[in-house]
PDB file of C-alpha atoms in Angstrom:
ATOM      1  CA  MET E   1     -39.515  13.143  21.933  1.00  0.00           C
ATOM      2  CA  THR E   2     -41.932  11.553  19.312  1.00  0.00           C
ATOM      3  CA  ALA E   3     -40.972   9.722  16.228  1.00  0.00           C
ATOM      4  CA  ASP E   4     -41.847  12.644  14.281  1.00  0.00           C
ATOM      5  CA  SER E   5     -39.834  15.306  16.317  1.00  0.00           C
ATOM      6  CA  ASP E   6     -37.115  17.363  14.909  1.00  0.00           C
ATOM      7  CA  PRO E   7     -33.937  16.835  17.287  1.00  0.00           C
ATOM      8  CA  ALA E   8     -33.280  20.597  16.303  1.00  0.00           C
ATOM      9  CA  ASP E   9     -36.640  21.809  17.715  1.00  0.00           C
ATOM     10  CA  SER E  10     -35.838  19.985  20.884  1.00  0.00           C
ATOM     11  CA  ALA E  11     -32.661  21.598  21.781  1.00  0.00           C
ATOM     12  CA  GLU E  12     -34.328  25.196  20.714  1.00  0.00           C
ATOM     13  CA  ASP E  13     -37.177  24.292  23.347  1.00  0.00           C
ATOM     14  CA  SER E  14     -34.437  22.923  26.160  1.00  0.00           C
ATOM     15  CA  GLY E  15     -32.600  26.170  25.438  1.00  0.00           C
ATOM     16  CA  GLU E  16     -29.388  24.178  24.603  1.00  0.00           C
ATOM     17  CA  THR E  17     -26.953  25.705  21.896  1.00  0.00           C
ATOM     18  CA  ARG E  18     -24.653  23.930  19.794  1.00  0.00           C
ATOM     19  CA  GLU E  19     -20.982  24.616  20.456  1.00  0.00           C
ATOM     20  CA  THR E  20     -18.250  25.200  17.435  1.00  0.00           C
ATOM     21  CA  LEU E  21     -14.761  25.318  17.812  1.00  0.00           C
ATOM     22  CA  GLU E  22     -13.614  28.447  15.568  1.00  0.00           C
ATOM     23  CA  ILE E  23     -10.217  29.079  14.113  1.00  0.00           C
ATOM     24  CA  ASP E  24      -8.717  32.140  12.899  1.00  0.00           C
ATOM     25  CA  VAL E  25      -6.266  31.103  10.527  1.00  0.00           C
ATOM     26  CA  ASP E  26      -4.297  34.213  10.159  1.00  0.00           C
ATOM     27  CA  SER E  27      -3.980  34.093  14.005  1.00  0.00           C
ATOM     28  CA  HIS E  28      -3.576  30.276  14.399  1.00  0.00           C
ATOM     29  CA  ASP E  29      -0.469  29.190  16.201  1.00  0.00           C
ATOM     30  CA  GLY E  30       0.557  25.947  14.207  1.00  0.00           C
ATOM     31  CA  SER E  31      -0.221  23.763  11.495  1.00  0.00           C
ATOM     32  CA  LEU E  32      -3.652  23.023  10.382  1.00  0.00           C
ATOM     33  CA  TYR E  33      -2.622  19.606   8.951  1.00  0.00           C
ATOM     34  CA  ARG E  34      -4.383  17.969  11.173  1.00  0.00           C
ATOM     35  CA  VAL E  35      -7.748  19.582  10.752  1.00  0.00           C
ATOM     36  CA  LEU E  36      -7.287  19.438   6.757  1.00  0.00           C
ATOM     37  CA  SER E  37      -6.611  15.694   7.047  1.00  0.00           C
ATOM     38  CA  SER E  38      -9.226  14.656   9.373  1.00  0.00           C
ATOM     39  CA  ALA E  39     -11.983  16.923   7.570  1.00  0.00           C
ATOM     40  CA  VAL E  40     -11.139  16.312   3.833  1.00  0.00           C
ATOM     41  CA  VAL E  41     -12.050  12.540   3.917  1.00  0.00           C
ATOM     42  CA  PRO E  42     -11.883  10.179   2.579  1.00  0.00           C
ATOM     43  CA  ARG E  43      -9.077  10.896   0.174  1.00  0.00           C
ATOM     44  CA  PRO E  44      -7.641   8.622  -2.537  1.00  0.00           C
ATOM     45  CA  ILE E  45      -4.201   7.629  -2.819  1.00  0.00           C
ATOM     46  CA  ALA E  46      -1.807   7.986  -5.493  1.00  0.00           C
ATOM     47  CA  TRP E  47       0.908   5.450  -4.942  1.00  0.00           C
ATOM     48  CA  VAL E  48       3.523   7.152  -6.929  1.00  0.00           C
ATOM     49  CA  SER E  49       6.346   5.472  -8.834  1.00  0.00           C
ATOM     50  CA  THR E  50       9.459   7.179 -10.469  1.00  0.00           C
ATOM     51  CA  ARG E  51      12.867   6.253 -11.516  1.00  0.00           C
ATOM     52  CA  SER E  52      15.644   8.441 -10.787  1.00  0.00           C
ATOM     53  CA  ASP E  53      18.274   9.856 -13.048  1.00  0.00           C
ATOM     54  CA  GLU E  54      20.661   7.226 -11.377  1.00  0.00           C
ATOM     55  CA  GLY E  55      18.215   4.488 -12.316  1.00  0.00           C
ATOM     56  CA  VAL E  56      16.637   4.184  -8.405  1.00  0.00           C
ATOM     57  CA  ASP E  57      13.001   3.000  -8.562  1.00  0.00           C
ATOM     58  CA  ASN E  58      11.349   4.972  -5.757  1.00  0.00           C
ATOM     59  CA  LEU E  59       7.502   4.427  -4.732  1.00  0.00           C
ATOM     60  CA  ALA E  60       5.567   6.499  -2.330  1.00  0.00           C
ATOM     61  CA  PRO E  61       1.852   6.946  -1.470  1.00  0.00           C
ATOM     62  CA  TYR E  62       0.205  10.407  -1.506  1.00  0.00           C
ATOM     63  CA  SER E  63      -3.133  11.016  -0.117  1.00  0.00           C
ATOM     64  CA  PHE E  64      -3.233  14.846  -1.350  1.00  0.00           C
ATOM     65  CA  PHE E  65      -4.501  13.657  -4.564  1.00  0.00           C
ATOM     66  CA  THR E  66      -7.403  14.104  -7.177  1.00  0.00           C
ATOM     67  CA  VAL E  67      -7.955  14.364 -10.893  1.00  0.00           C
ATOM     68  CA  ALA E  68      -7.224  18.050 -12.051  1.00  0.00           C
ATOM     69  CA  SER E  69      -8.962  17.710 -15.422  1.00  0.00           C
ATOM     70  CA  VAL E  70     -10.486  15.336 -17.861  1.00  0.00           C
ATOM     71  CA  ASP E  71      -9.677  17.093 -21.065  1.00  0.00           C
ATOM     72  CA  PRO E  72      -6.770  16.767 -21.052  1.00  0.00           C
ATOM     73  CA  PRO E  73      -6.735  14.353 -18.875  1.00  0.00           C
ATOM     74  CA  VAL E  74      -4.340  15.501 -15.969  1.00  0.00           C
ATOM     75  CA  LEU E  75      -3.664  14.089 -12.344  1.00  0.00           C
ATOM     76  CA  LEU E  76      -2.340  16.271  -9.399  1.00  0.00           C
ATOM     77  CA  PHE E  77      -1.105  15.100  -6.352  1.00  0.00           C
ATOM     78  CA  ALA E  78       0.756  17.398  -3.417  1.00  0.00           C
ATOM     79  CA  PRO E  79       3.705  15.978  -1.635  1.00  0.00           C
ATOM     80  CA  VAL E  80       4.312  17.895   1.689  1.00  0.00           C
ATOM     81  CA  ASP E  81       8.318  18.770   1.317  1.00  0.00           C
ATOM     82  CA  GLY E  82      10.876  17.266   3.622  1.00  0.00           C
ATOM     83  CA  ALA E  83      13.099  18.934   5.819  1.00  0.00           C
ATOM     84  CA  ASP E  84      15.682  19.148   2.964  1.00  0.00           C
ATOM     85  CA  GLY E  85      13.070  20.598   0.327  1.00  0.00           C
ATOM     86  CA  LEU E  86      11.766  18.332  -2.281  1.00  0.00           C
ATOM     87  CA  LYS E  87      11.087  14.892  -1.521  1.00  0.00           C
ATOM     88  CA  ASP E  88      12.368  11.706  -3.905  1.00  0.00           C
ATOM     89  CA  THR E  89       9.176  11.721  -5.826  1.00  0.00           C
ATOM     90  CA  PRO E  90       8.493  15.295  -7.014  1.00  0.00           C
ATOM     91  CA  ARG E  91      12.326  15.553  -7.324  1.00  0.00           C
ATOM     92  CA  ASN E  92      12.904  12.470  -9.717  1.00  0.00           C
ATOM     93  CA  ALA E  93       9.463  13.570 -11.696  1.00  0.00           C
ATOM     94  CA  ARG E  94      11.525  16.967 -11.979  1.00  0.00           C
ATOM     95  CA  GLU E  95      14.160  15.603 -13.243  1.00  0.00           C
ATOM     96  CA  THR E  96      12.937  12.953 -15.656  1.00  0.00           C
ATOM     97  CA  GLY E  97       9.547  14.359 -16.795  1.00  0.00           C
ATOM     98  CA  GLU E  98       7.587  11.502 -15.873  1.00  0.00           C
ATOM     99  CA  PHE E  99       6.046   9.216 -13.189  1.00  0.00           C
ATOM    100  CA  VAL E 100       2.969   6.346 -12.724  1.00  0.00           C
ATOM    101  CA  VAL E 101       0.392   6.828 -10.403  1.00  0.00           C
ATOM    102  CA  ASN E 102      -0.924   3.398  -9.051  1.00  0.00           C
ATOM    103  CA  ILE E 103      -4.247   3.025  -7.547  1.00  0.00           C
ATOM    104  CA  VAL E 104      -4.055   1.226  -4.143  1.00  0.00           C
ATOM    105  CA  THR E 105      -6.943  -1.531  -3.832  1.00  0.00           C
ATOM    106  CA  ASP E 106      -8.144  -3.509  -1.260  1.00  0.00           C
ATOM    107  CA  GLY E 107      -4.805  -6.077  -0.753  1.00  0.00           C
ATOM    108  CA  LEU E 108      -2.405  -3.817  -1.514  1.00  0.00           C
ATOM    109  CA  GLU E 109      -2.665  -1.541   1.850  1.00  0.00           C
ATOM    110  CA  GLU E 110       0.142  -3.243   3.616  1.00  0.00           C
ATOM    111  CA  ALA E 111       2.646  -2.905   1.131  1.00  0.00           C
ATOM    112  CA  MET E 112       1.545   0.712   0.333  1.00  0.00           C
ATOM    113  CA  ASN E 113       2.043   1.688   4.003  1.00  0.00           C
ATOM    114  CA  GLU E 114       5.479  -0.010   3.897  1.00  0.00           C
ATOM    115  CA  THR E 115       6.231   2.407   1.453  1.00  0.00           C
ATOM    116  CA  SER E 116       5.882   5.108   3.300  1.00  0.00           C
ATOM    117  CA  ALA E 117       9.070   4.555   5.296  1.00  0.00           C
ATOM    118  CA  THR E 118      11.790   7.043   5.303  1.00  0.00           C
ATOM    119  CA  LEU E 119      14.665   5.644   2.903  1.00  0.00           C
ATOM    120  CA  PRO E 120      18.018   7.016   1.535  1.00  0.00           C
ATOM    121  CA  ALA E 121      17.464   8.423  -1.923  1.00  0.00           C
ATOM    122  CA  ASP E 122      19.908   5.180  -3.290  1.00  0.00           C
ATOM    123  CA  GLU E 123      17.469   2.637  -1.653  1.00  0.00           C
ATOM    124  CA  SER E 124      14.416   1.405  -3.658  1.00  0.00           C
ATOM    125  CA  GLU E 125      10.997   1.125  -1.717  1.00  0.00           C
ATOM    126  CA  PHE E 126      10.177  -1.740  -4.318  1.00  0.00           C
ATOM    127  CA  ASP E 127      13.205  -3.709  -2.998  1.00  0.00           C
ATOM    128  CA  HIS E 128      12.337  -2.679   0.695  1.00  0.00           C
ATOM    129  CA  ALA E 129       8.764  -3.689   0.507  1.00  0.00           C
ATOM    130  CA  GLY E 130       9.361  -6.755  -1.746  1.00  0.00           C
ATOM    131  CA  ILE E 131       6.888  -5.357  -4.428  1.00  0.00           C
ATOM    132  CA  GLU E 132       7.165  -6.569  -7.836  1.00  0.00           C
ATOM    133  CA  ARG E 133       7.605  -4.141 -11.004  1.00  0.00           C
ATOM    134  CA  ALA E 134       6.043  -4.131 -14.063  1.00  0.00           C
ATOM    135  CA  ASP E 135       7.305  -2.293 -17.196  1.00  0.00           C
ATOM    136  CA  SER E 136       5.619   0.723 -18.325  1.00  0.00           C
ATOM    137  CA  THR E 137       4.569   1.332 -22.329  1.00  0.00           C
ATOM    138  CA  VAL E 138       5.369   4.758 -22.811  1.00  0.00           C
ATOM    139  CA  VAL E 139       7.488   6.142 -19.807  1.00  0.00           C
ATOM    140  CA  ASP E 140      10.758   4.722 -18.229  1.00  0.00           C
ATOM    141  CA  ALA E 141       9.151   4.509 -14.651  1.00  0.00           C
ATOM    142  CA  PRO E 142       7.970   1.169 -13.423  1.00  0.00           C
ATOM    143  CA  ARG E 143       4.710   0.584 -12.235  1.00  0.00           C
ATOM    144  CA  VAL E 144       3.239  -1.596  -9.448  1.00  0.00           C
ATOM    145  CA  ALA E 145       2.788  -5.249 -11.012  1.00  0.00           C
ATOM    146  CA  ASP E 146      -0.414  -5.838  -8.659  1.00  0.00           C
ATOM    147  CA  ALA E 147      -2.037  -2.446  -9.117  1.00  0.00           C
ATOM    148  CA  GLU E 148      -5.430  -2.934 -10.971  1.00  0.00           C
ATOM    149  CA  ILE E 149      -5.334   0.421 -12.106  1.00  0.00           C
ATOM    150  CA  ALA E 150      -2.198   2.631 -13.253  1.00  0.00           C
ATOM    151  CA  PHE E 151      -1.729   5.889 -15.042  1.00  0.00           C
ATOM    152  CA  GLU E 152       1.513   6.707 -16.944  1.00  0.00           C
ATOM    153  CA  CYS E 153       2.192  10.258 -17.023  1.00  0.00           C
ATOM    154  CA  SER E 154       4.378  13.005 -18.255  1.00  0.00           C
ATOM    155  CA  LEU E 155       5.321  15.867 -16.129  1.00  0.00           C
ATOM    156  CA  ARG E 156       2.863  18.824 -16.641  1.00  0.00           C
ATOM    157  CA  ASP E 157       4.171  21.185 -14.001  1.00  0.00           C
ATOM    158  CA  LEU E 158       5.636  21.295 -10.706  1.00  0.00           C
ATOM    159  CA  LEU E 159       4.087  24.277  -8.664  1.00  0.00           C
ATOM    160  CA  ASP E 160       5.619  25.485  -5.158  1.00  0.00           C
ATOM    161  CA  VAL E 161       2.741  26.288  -2.817  1.00  0.00           C
ATOM    162  CA  GLY E 162       4.370  26.826   0.768  1.00  0.00           C
ATOM    163  CA  GLY E 163       5.355  23.517   2.247  1.00  0.00           C
ATOM    164  CA  SER E 164       4.066  21.355  -0.476  1.00  0.00           C
ATOM    165  CA  THR E 165       4.560  21.070  -4.109  1.00  0.00           C
ATOM    166  CA  LEU E 166       1.989  20.473  -6.433  1.00  0.00           C
ATOM    167  CA  VAL E 167       2.668  18.004  -9.253  1.00  0.00           C
ATOM    168  CA  LEU E 168       0.534  17.693 -12.358  1.00  0.00           C
ATOM    169  CA  GLY E 169       0.853  15.053 -14.712  1.00  0.00           C
ATOM    170  CA  ASP E 170      -0.695  14.649 -18.121  1.00  0.00           C
ATOM    171  CA  VAL E 171      -1.970  11.101 -18.738  1.00  0.00           C
ATOM    172  CA  GLU E 172      -0.264   9.175 -21.267  1.00  0.00           C
ATOM    173  CA  TYR E 173      -1.383   5.551 -21.079  1.00  0.00           C
ATOM    174  CA  VAL E 174      -3.696   3.659 -18.743  1.00  0.00           C
ATOM    175  CA  HIS E 175      -3.334   0.118 -17.423  1.00  0.00           C
ATOM    176  CA  LEU E 176      -6.864  -1.530 -16.135  1.00  0.00           C
ATOM    177  CA  ASP E 177      -6.648  -5.052 -15.036  1.00  0.00           C
ATOM    178  CA  GLU E 178      -9.427  -7.255 -16.306  1.00  0.00           C
ATOM    179  CA  SER E 179     -11.071  -7.590 -12.918  1.00  0.00           C
ATOM    180  CA  VAL E 180     -12.050  -4.060 -12.720  1.00  0.00           C
ATOM    181  CA  THR E 181     -13.547  -3.892 -15.969  1.00  0.00           C
ATOM    182  CA  THR E 182     -16.646  -5.035 -17.436  1.00  0.00           C
ATOM    183  CA  ASP E 183     -17.711  -5.169 -21.263  1.00  0.00           C
ATOM    184  CA  GLY E 184     -14.566  -3.485 -21.952  1.00  0.00           C
ATOM    185  CA  LYS E 185     -15.020  -0.591 -19.589  1.00  0.00           C
ATOM    186  CA  ILE E 186     -13.876   0.185 -16.195  1.00  0.00           C
ATOM    187  CA  ASP E 187     -16.669  -1.057 -13.528  1.00  0.00           C
ATOM    188  CA  VAL E 188     -16.570   1.367 -10.503  1.00  0.00           C
ATOM    189  CA  ASN E 189     -18.405  -1.628  -8.676  1.00  0.00           C
ATOM    190  CA  GLU E 190     -15.318  -3.639  -9.110  1.00  0.00           C
ATOM    191  CA  VAL E 191     -12.713  -1.162  -7.737  1.00  0.00           C
ATOM    192  CA  ASP E 192     -12.438  -1.713  -4.090  1.00  0.00           C
ATOM    193  CA  ALA E 193     -10.089   1.405  -3.671  1.00  0.00           C
ATOM    194  CA  VAL E 194      -8.552   2.109  -0.298  1.00  0.00           C
ATOM    195  CA  GLY E 195      -8.827   5.822   1.037  1.00  0.00           C
ATOM    196  CA  ARG E 196      -7.134   7.627   3.579  1.00  0.00           C
ATOM    197  CA  LEU E 197      -8.634   9.345   6.706  1.00  0.00           C
ATOM    198  CA  ALA E 198      -6.578  10.753   9.165  1.00  0.00           C
ATOM    199  CA  GLY E 199      -3.405   9.546  11.139  1.00  0.00           C
ATOM    200  CA  SER E 200      -3.425   5.606  11.006  1.00  0.00           C
ATOM    201  CA  LEU E 201      -7.002   5.248   9.661  1.00  0.00           C
ATOM    202  CA  TYR E 202      -7.785   4.267   6.255  1.00  0.00           C
ATOM    203  CA  THR E 203     -11.343   2.993   4.660  1.00  0.00           C
ATOM    204  CA  ARG E 204     -12.671   1.309   1.731  1.00  0.00           C
ATOM    205  CA  THR E 205     -14.893   2.080  -1.083  1.00  0.00           C
ATOM    206  CA  ALA E 206     -16.771  -1.285  -0.800  1.00  0.00           C
ATOM    207  CA  ASP E 207     -19.585   0.751   1.246  1.00  0.00           C
ATOM    208  CA  ARG E 208     -21.640   2.713  -1.298  1.00  0.00           C
ATOM    209  CA  PHE E 209     -24.744   4.030  -2.441  1.00  0.00           C
ATOM    210  CA  SER E 210     -26.800   5.528  -5.491  1.00  0.00           C
ATOM    211  CA  LEU E 211     -28.604   8.992  -5.525  1.00  0.00           C
ATOM    212  CA  GLU E 212     -30.173   9.951  -8.749  1.00  0.00           C
ATOM    213  CA  ARG E 213     -28.950  13.448  -9.914  1.00  0.00           C
ATOM    214  CA  PRO E 214     -31.382  15.970 -10.387  1.00  0.00           C
ATOM    215  CA  PRO E 215     -32.432  17.340 -13.920  1.00  0.00           C
TER     216      PRO E 215
END
């Protein structure tokens, strides 16, 4: 093959065909979790802190997470339900009407992973993982003191979607550490966020490139 050759042309000339794995969802036996979590990557991580009605501070990471709207500003994350229904985070959000989304950046990944442990509802992940709390400004739930970015949210809605619950929150207050800002604005080049891949694999946003959007 020459330097100018197209690999696709070479495959056609040799009679090779590319094989694909076909999945008919209606007849598929089992969960598509592995397919979805491996294909939709990388995913940002919402490290969500809540405070229960009993005053227990909960902290857990969720990688099914995105911006749902910018006007009004709304964040969305989707916890997979536990064996007994709602997990602590969506249950606390429903009971108190608020939560904080902390963004996981480089250096916080080990602590974040520690908070994914299954604990009793009356035990705080902050204490379990030795994570320092910081008071929030407009909500009662604490935020992660070392998080460079945190969004205080009021609950907009909880939506039941099969085995998951969509949690939508209106952003009420934003905390940006000076290390991720330039001239009073957030600087994406200073945000070394951690993203989820599949299984135990994660990635960072340090590898980046720029493309000019066409007119």
